[in-house]
Amino acid sequence: MVEVDLDAFFDRVNHDALMARVARKVKDKRLLGLIRRYLEAGIMADGVRQPTAEGTPQGSPLSPLLSNIMLDDFDQLMWSRGHRFVRYADDIRVFVRSKRAAERALDKCTKVLEQTLKLRVNREKSKISPANVATLLGYAFFFTKSGVKLRVAPKALKRAKARIKQLTSRKWSISMGERITLLNRYIRGWMGYFRLADTPKKLRELDEWFRRRMRQIRWKEWKKPRTRAVNLRKLGIRPDLAYQWGMTSKAYWRIAGSPILSRALPNEYWETLGLVFLHDAWRRYRTT
């Protein structure tokens, strides 16, 4: 896989080249003038307006659309040569059969982008990688007998775990209801993006760790040994075991991973509180 990195793409778009491509389809001169003024509106730096001779405003909803228009010639060239490629705004990946073909593809992409479109390719960040170690927009690839499938890239998975860890910190004193609301919002959004991942086992493993952190929080909320023993009994634990575990001095994480607390706070317990787990969200997205 060829990964082409455009150096500061949104800052380097040539206005004349972009407007020429917009004008191929748009004939309304008033609209063309409006887009041109939008491109040349300038930026505010330390309270002073500075003109912009090139580039598109970052963060604007129009910029991704203009980037697609700017790079349409590149797409057409790739299609005409029969390349299999993916481009999302300025993220470009080209898939070929060999390293030699990848080197030729990278060289051709660089010439088109720099000479024809007046953009700049970052040669240090552009690279050639085996498809099974390459990533694209948070996704990675793996091979099975039935073909190539998608998985969550290691870095994206690490970021998700770090965010869940932050939201399930036992040092963060908020109500369980508020915590679950924030967790559900994040998990639904994250899983909605990564719904194409074909790794349910990895999600179930992450859920096990996630539930353990939630049990840790609940255990700390109960605070006193007597309260813990009483709550364990209410959750169906035998009185002698409830007393024994309620009075224990073992650390939070160890208790959270114990069979007794897993039995007292099973998956169904968290479901009654409305908590959404990653594998459940993934399964719902895949069946709708």
Short mmCIF file of C-alpha atoms in Angstrom, two decimals:
data_model
loop_
_atom_site.label_atom_id
_atom_site.label_comp_id
_atom_site.label_asym_id
_atom_site.label_seq_id
_atom_site.Cartn_x
_atom_site.Cartn_y
_atom_site.Cartn_z
CA MET A 1 0.00 0.00 0.00
CA VAL A 2 1.24 3.46 -0.95
CA GLU A 3 0.51 6.17 1.59
CA VAL A 4 0.73 9.63 0.05
CA ASP A 5 1.01 12.49 2.54
CA LEU A 6 0.23 15.99 1.31
CA ASP A 7 2.21 18.62 3.15
CA ALA A 8 -0.18 21.20 4.71
CA PHE A 9 -2.73 20.51 1.98
CA PHE A 10 -5.43 22.96 3.11
CA ASP A 11 -2.79 25.70 3.44
CA ARG A 12 -1.31 25.19 -0.05
CA VAL A 13 -4.28 24.87 -2.41
CA ASN A 14 -3.65 27.12 -5.41
CA HIS A 15 -6.65 29.45 -5.80
CA ASP A 16 -6.41 29.79 -9.58
CA ALA A 17 -6.10 26.03 -10.11
CA LEU A 18 -9.02 25.38 -7.76
CA MET A 19 -11.31 28.00 -9.32
CA ALA A 20 -10.54 26.65 -12.80
CA ARG A 21 -11.79 23.25 -11.70
CA VAL A 22 -14.88 24.65 -10.00
CA ALA A 23 -15.70 26.61 -13.17
CA ARG A 24 -15.83 23.37 -15.18
CA LYS A 25 -19.19 22.61 -13.57
CA VAL A 26 -20.35 25.91 -12.07
CA LYS A 27 -21.38 28.53 -14.64
CA ASP A 28 -22.98 31.04 -12.27
CA LYS A 29 -20.49 33.94 -12.11
CA ARG A 30 -22.00 35.26 -8.88
CA LEU A 31 -21.38 31.93 -7.16
CA LEU A 32 -17.85 31.74 -8.56
CA GLY A 33 -17.18 35.23 -7.25
CA LEU A 34 -18.55 34.29 -3.84
CA ILE A 35 -16.28 31.25 -3.61
CA ARG A 36 -13.31 33.33 -4.68
CA ARG A 37 -14.02 35.93 -1.99
CA TYR A 38 -14.39 33.12 0.51
CA LEU A 39 -10.94 31.82 -0.41
CA GLU A 40 -9.36 35.26 -0.20
CA ALA A 41 -11.17 36.40 2.95
CA GLY A 42 -7.95 36.20 4.95
CA ILE A 43 -7.33 35.23 8.55
CA MET A 44 -7.13 37.11 11.84
CA ALA A 45 -3.75 36.91 13.58
CA ASP A 46 -3.35 38.86 16.84
CA GLY A 47 -6.32 41.01 15.89
CA VAL A 48 -4.87 41.90 12.48
CA ARG A 49 -6.39 40.67 9.22
CA GLN A 50 -3.87 38.97 6.97
CA PRO A 51 -4.59 38.14 3.30
CA THR A 52 -4.50 34.54 2.07
CA ALA A 53 -2.86 34.02 -1.34
CA GLU A 54 -3.37 30.24 -1.23
CA GLY A 55 -5.13 27.55 0.78
CA THR A 56 -8.67 27.06 2.06
CA PRO A 57 -9.96 27.97 5.53
CA GLN A 58 -9.50 24.99 7.84
CA GLY A 59 -12.49 23.93 9.88
CA SER A 60 -14.94 25.24 7.32
CA PRO A 61 -17.58 22.79 5.98
CA LEU A 62 -16.79 23.98 2.44
CA SER A 63 -13.10 23.08 2.60
CA PRO A 64 -13.52 19.26 2.33
CA LEU A 65 -15.81 19.75 -0.68
CA LEU A 66 -13.27 22.02 -2.36
CA SER A 67 -10.52 19.51 -1.61
CA ASN A 68 -12.48 16.82 -3.46
CA ILE A 69 -12.92 19.15 -6.43
CA MET A 70 -9.22 20.03 -6.38
CA LEU A 71 -8.17 16.38 -6.34
CA ASP A 72 -10.71 15.13 -8.87
CA ASP A 73 -8.08 15.14 -11.64
CA PHE A 74 -5.93 12.91 -9.48
CA ASP A 75 -8.87 10.50 -9.02
CA GLN A 76 -9.52 10.38 -12.74
CA LEU A 77 -5.89 9.58 -13.46
CA MET A 78 -5.86 6.75 -10.89
CA TRP A 79 -9.03 5.28 -12.37
CA SER A 80 -7.72 5.55 -15.93
CA ARG A 81 -4.63 3.58 -14.93
CA GLY A 82 -6.72 0.90 -13.23
CA HIS A 83 -5.35 1.56 -9.75
CA ARG A 84 -7.24 0.48 -6.68
CA PHE A 85 -7.11 3.43 -4.33
CA VAL A 86 -8.90 5.21 -1.51
CA ARG A 87 -8.94 8.96 -1.00
CA TYR A 88 -10.71 10.80 1.80
CA ALA A 89 -10.07 14.54 1.39
CA ASP A 90 -6.24 14.67 1.43
CA ASP A 91 -5.70 11.14 2.80
CA ILE A 92 -4.59 8.98 -0.13
CA ARG A 93 -3.88 5.24 -0.19
CA VAL A 94 -3.05 3.28 -3.37
CA PHE A 95 -3.12 -0.53 -3.38
CA VAL A 96 -0.82 -2.46 -5.72
CA ARG A 97 0.54 -6.00 -6.03
CA SER A 98 4.26 -5.51 -5.42
CA LYS A 99 6.79 -3.17 -3.86
CA ARG A 100 8.18 -2.28 -7.28
CA ALA A 101 4.72 -1.32 -8.52
CA ALA A 102 4.26 0.70 -5.33
CA GLU A 103 7.43 2.67 -6.02
CA ARG A 104 6.21 3.49 -9.54
CA ALA A 105 2.79 4.48 -8.21
CA LEU A 106 4.29 6.78 -5.57
CA ASP A 107 6.51 8.44 -8.18
CA LYS A 108 3.54 8.99 -10.52
CA CYS A 109 1.32 10.32 -7.73
CA THR A 110 4.03 12.76 -6.68
CA LYS A 111 4.44 14.12 -10.23
CA VAL A 112 0.70 14.65 -10.74
CA LEU A 113 0.16 16.27 -7.36
CA GLU A 114 3.17 18.59 -7.54
CA GLN A 115 3.44 19.43 -11.25
CA THR A 116 -0.22 19.44 -12.30
CA LEU A 117 -2.03 20.43 -9.10
CA LYS A 118 0.76 22.60 -7.61
CA LEU A 119 0.59 20.80 -4.26
CA ARG A 120 3.49 19.52 -2.21
CA VAL A 121 4.03 15.88 -1.25
CA ASN A 122 5.75 15.26 2.07
CA ARG A 123 8.36 12.73 1.03
CA GLU A 124 9.38 11.96 4.59
CA LYS A 125 5.87 10.93 5.62
CA SER A 126 4.82 9.33 2.34
CA LYS A 127 5.70 5.66 2.50
CA ILE A 128 5.19 2.17 1.16
CA SER A 129 3.96 -0.51 3.58
CA PRO A 130 2.56 -4.04 3.47
CA ALA A 131 -1.23 -3.75 3.60
CA ASN A 132 -1.48 -5.78 6.81
CA VAL A 133 0.50 -3.18 8.78
CA ALA A 134 -0.83 -0.07 7.03
CA THR A 135 -3.69 2.04 8.38
CA LEU A 136 -6.35 4.30 6.92
CA LEU A 137 -8.48 6.75 8.93
CA GLY A 138 -8.22 4.67 12.08
CA TYR A 139 -8.74 1.33 10.34
CA ALA A 140 -6.23 -1.44 9.65
CA PHE A 141 -6.45 -4.59 7.53
CA PHE A 142 -6.07 -8.30 8.11
CA PHE A 143 -6.26 -11.31 5.83
CA THR A 144 -8.55 -14.34 6.11
CA LYS A 145 -9.48 -17.23 3.85
CA SER A 146 -12.61 -15.30 2.84
CA GLY A 147 -10.61 -12.18 1.90
CA VAL A 148 -9.36 -8.91 3.35
CA LYS A 149 -11.19 -7.58 6.39
CA LEU A 150 -11.06 -4.46 8.53
CA ARG A 151 -10.02 -3.99 12.13
CA VAL A 152 -9.50 -1.02 14.41
CA ALA A 153 -5.94 0.26 14.08
CA PRO A 154 -3.81 -0.25 17.24
CA LYS A 155 -3.37 3.49 17.82
CA ALA A 156 -7.13 4.12 17.51
CA LEU A 157 -7.83 1.26 19.92
CA LYS A 158 -5.28 2.65 22.36
CA ARG A 159 -6.91 6.10 22.22
CA ALA A 160 -10.35 4.59 22.83
CA LYS A 161 -9.07 2.66 25.82
CA ALA A 162 -7.45 5.80 27.22
CA ARG A 163 -10.73 7.72 26.88
CA ILE A 164 -12.76 4.97 28.55
CA LYS A 165 -10.15 4.82 31.31
CA GLN A 166 -10.56 8.55 31.81
CA LEU A 167 -14.37 8.28 31.97
CA THR A 168 -14.19 5.33 34.40
CA SER A 169 -11.66 6.81 36.78
CA ARG A 170 -12.72 6.00 40.35
CA LYS A 171 -11.12 9.29 41.45
CA TRP A 172 -13.73 11.21 39.42
CA SER A 173 -16.59 11.89 41.82
CA ILE A 174 -19.76 12.03 39.71
CA SER A 175 -23.02 10.11 39.94
CA MET A 176 -23.26 6.74 38.23
CA GLY A 177 -26.12 8.01 36.07
CA GLU A 178 -24.08 10.94 34.77
CA ARG A 179 -21.06 8.70 34.19
CA ILE A 180 -23.13 6.22 32.19
CA THR A 181 -24.59 9.03 30.07
CA LEU A 182 -21.09 10.24 29.15
CA LEU A 183 -19.86 6.70 28.49
CA ASN A 184 -22.84 5.84 26.29
CA ARG A 185 -22.37 9.01 24.26
CA TYR A 186 -18.73 8.18 23.61
CA ILE A 187 -19.21 4.46 22.96
CA ARG A 188 -22.11 4.94 20.54
CA GLY A 189 -20.19 7.56 18.58
CA TRP A 190 -16.94 5.59 18.53
CA MET A 191 -18.63 2.33 17.61
CA GLY A 192 -20.72 4.08 14.95
CA TYR A 193 -17.49 5.09 13.24
CA PHE A 194 -15.81 1.70 13.65
CA ARG A 195 -18.87 -0.41 12.85
CA LEU A 196 -17.08 -1.86 9.81
CA ALA A 197 -14.47 -3.57 11.98
CA ASP A 198 -14.64 -7.38 11.74
CA THR A 199 -13.13 -8.10 15.17
CA PRO A 200 -15.94 -8.89 17.64
CA LYS A 201 -13.52 -10.89 19.82
CA LYS A 202 -11.34 -7.81 20.37
CA LEU A 203 -14.42 -5.79 21.36
CA ARG A 204 -15.54 -8.45 23.83
CA GLU A 205 -12.08 -8.43 25.40
CA LEU A 206 -12.24 -4.67 25.72
CA ASP A 207 -15.70 -4.97 27.29
CA GLU A 208 -14.38 -7.35 29.96
CA TRP A 209 -11.80 -4.76 30.97
CA PHE A 210 -14.47 -2.03 30.79
CA ARG A 211 -16.89 -3.93 33.05
CA ARG A 212 -14.13 -4.57 35.57
CA ARG A 213 -13.48 -0.83 35.78
CA MET A 214 -17.20 -0.23 36.34
CA ARG A 215 -17.29 -2.81 39.15
CA GLN A 216 -14.30 -1.07 40.70
CA ILE A 217 -16.21 2.22 40.72
CA ARG A 218 -19.30 0.63 42.30
CA TRP A 219 -17.17 -1.04 44.96
CA LYS A 220 -15.61 2.29 45.92
CA GLU A 221 -19.03 3.96 46.04
CA TRP A 222 -20.16 1.49 48.69
CA LYS A 223 -17.22 2.66 50.86
CA LYS A 224 -17.83 1.05 54.27
CA PRO A 225 -17.38 -2.70 54.85
CA ARG A 226 -20.87 -3.03 56.33
CA THR A 227 -22.45 -1.27 53.34
CA ARG A 228 -20.56 -3.57 50.97
CA ALA A 229 -21.70 -6.68 52.82
CA VAL A 230 -25.32 -5.51 52.83
CA ASN A 231 -25.28 -4.66 49.12
CA LEU A 232 -23.69 -7.97 48.21
CA ARG A 233 -26.49 -9.78 50.06
CA LYS A 234 -29.10 -7.70 48.23
CA LEU A 235 -27.48 -8.73 44.96
CA GLY A 236 -27.87 -12.43 45.72
CA ILE A 237 -24.60 -13.33 47.43
CA ARG A 238 -24.78 -15.77 50.35
CA PRO A 239 -24.63 -13.99 53.75
CA ASP A 240 -21.35 -15.62 54.82
CA LEU A 241 -19.63 -14.76 51.53
CA ALA A 242 -21.12 -11.26 51.56
CA TYR A 243 -19.70 -10.65 55.02
CA GLN A 244 -16.32 -12.19 54.14
CA TRP A 245 -15.89 -10.09 50.98
CA GLY A 246 -17.43 -6.98 52.48
CA MET A 247 -14.81 -6.98 55.22
CA THR A 248 -11.85 -7.70 52.91
CA SER A 249 -8.95 -5.28 52.61
CA LYS A 250 -7.99 -6.31 49.09
CA ALA A 251 -7.31 -3.57 46.54
CA TYR A 252 -10.07 -2.19 44.31
CA TRP A 253 -8.79 -3.66 41.05
CA ARG A 254 -8.36 -7.11 42.56
CA ILE A 255 -11.85 -7.08 44.06
CA ALA A 256 -13.30 -5.86 40.74
CA GLY A 257 -11.86 -8.93 39.01
CA SER A 258 -13.06 -11.41 41.63
CA PRO A 259 -15.73 -14.04 40.81
CA ILE A 260 -17.87 -12.84 43.71
CA LEU A 261 -18.21 -9.27 42.40
CA SER A 262 -18.67 -10.53 38.82
CA ARG A 263 -21.59 -12.60 40.10
CA ALA A 264 -23.03 -9.69 42.08
CA LEU A 265 -22.63 -7.19 39.22
CA PRO A 266 -23.12 -9.22 36.01
CA ASN A 267 -23.76 -7.84 32.52
CA GLU A 268 -27.51 -7.78 33.20
CA TYR A 269 -26.98 -5.45 36.16
CA TRP A 270 -25.30 -2.83 33.98
CA GLU A 271 -27.88 -3.27 31.23
CA THR A 272 -30.65 -2.38 33.71
CA LEU A 273 -28.75 0.85 34.39
CA GLY A 274 -28.70 1.58 30.65
CA LEU A 275 -24.94 1.15 30.11
CA VAL A 276 -23.98 0.33 26.50
CA PHE A 277 -20.99 -1.94 25.87
CA LEU A 278 -18.88 -1.87 22.74
CA HIS A 279 -19.74 -5.32 21.44
CA ASP A 280 -23.47 -4.73 21.94
CA ALA A 281 -23.28 -1.39 20.11
CA TRP A 282 -21.27 -3.01 17.30
CA ARG A 283 -23.81 -5.81 16.95
CA ARG A 284 -26.73 -3.37 16.78
CA TYR A 285 -25.01 -1.26 14.14
CA ARG A 286 -24.21 -4.36 12.04
CA THR A 287 -27.81 -5.59 12.08
CA THR A 288 -29.47 -2.27 11.19
#
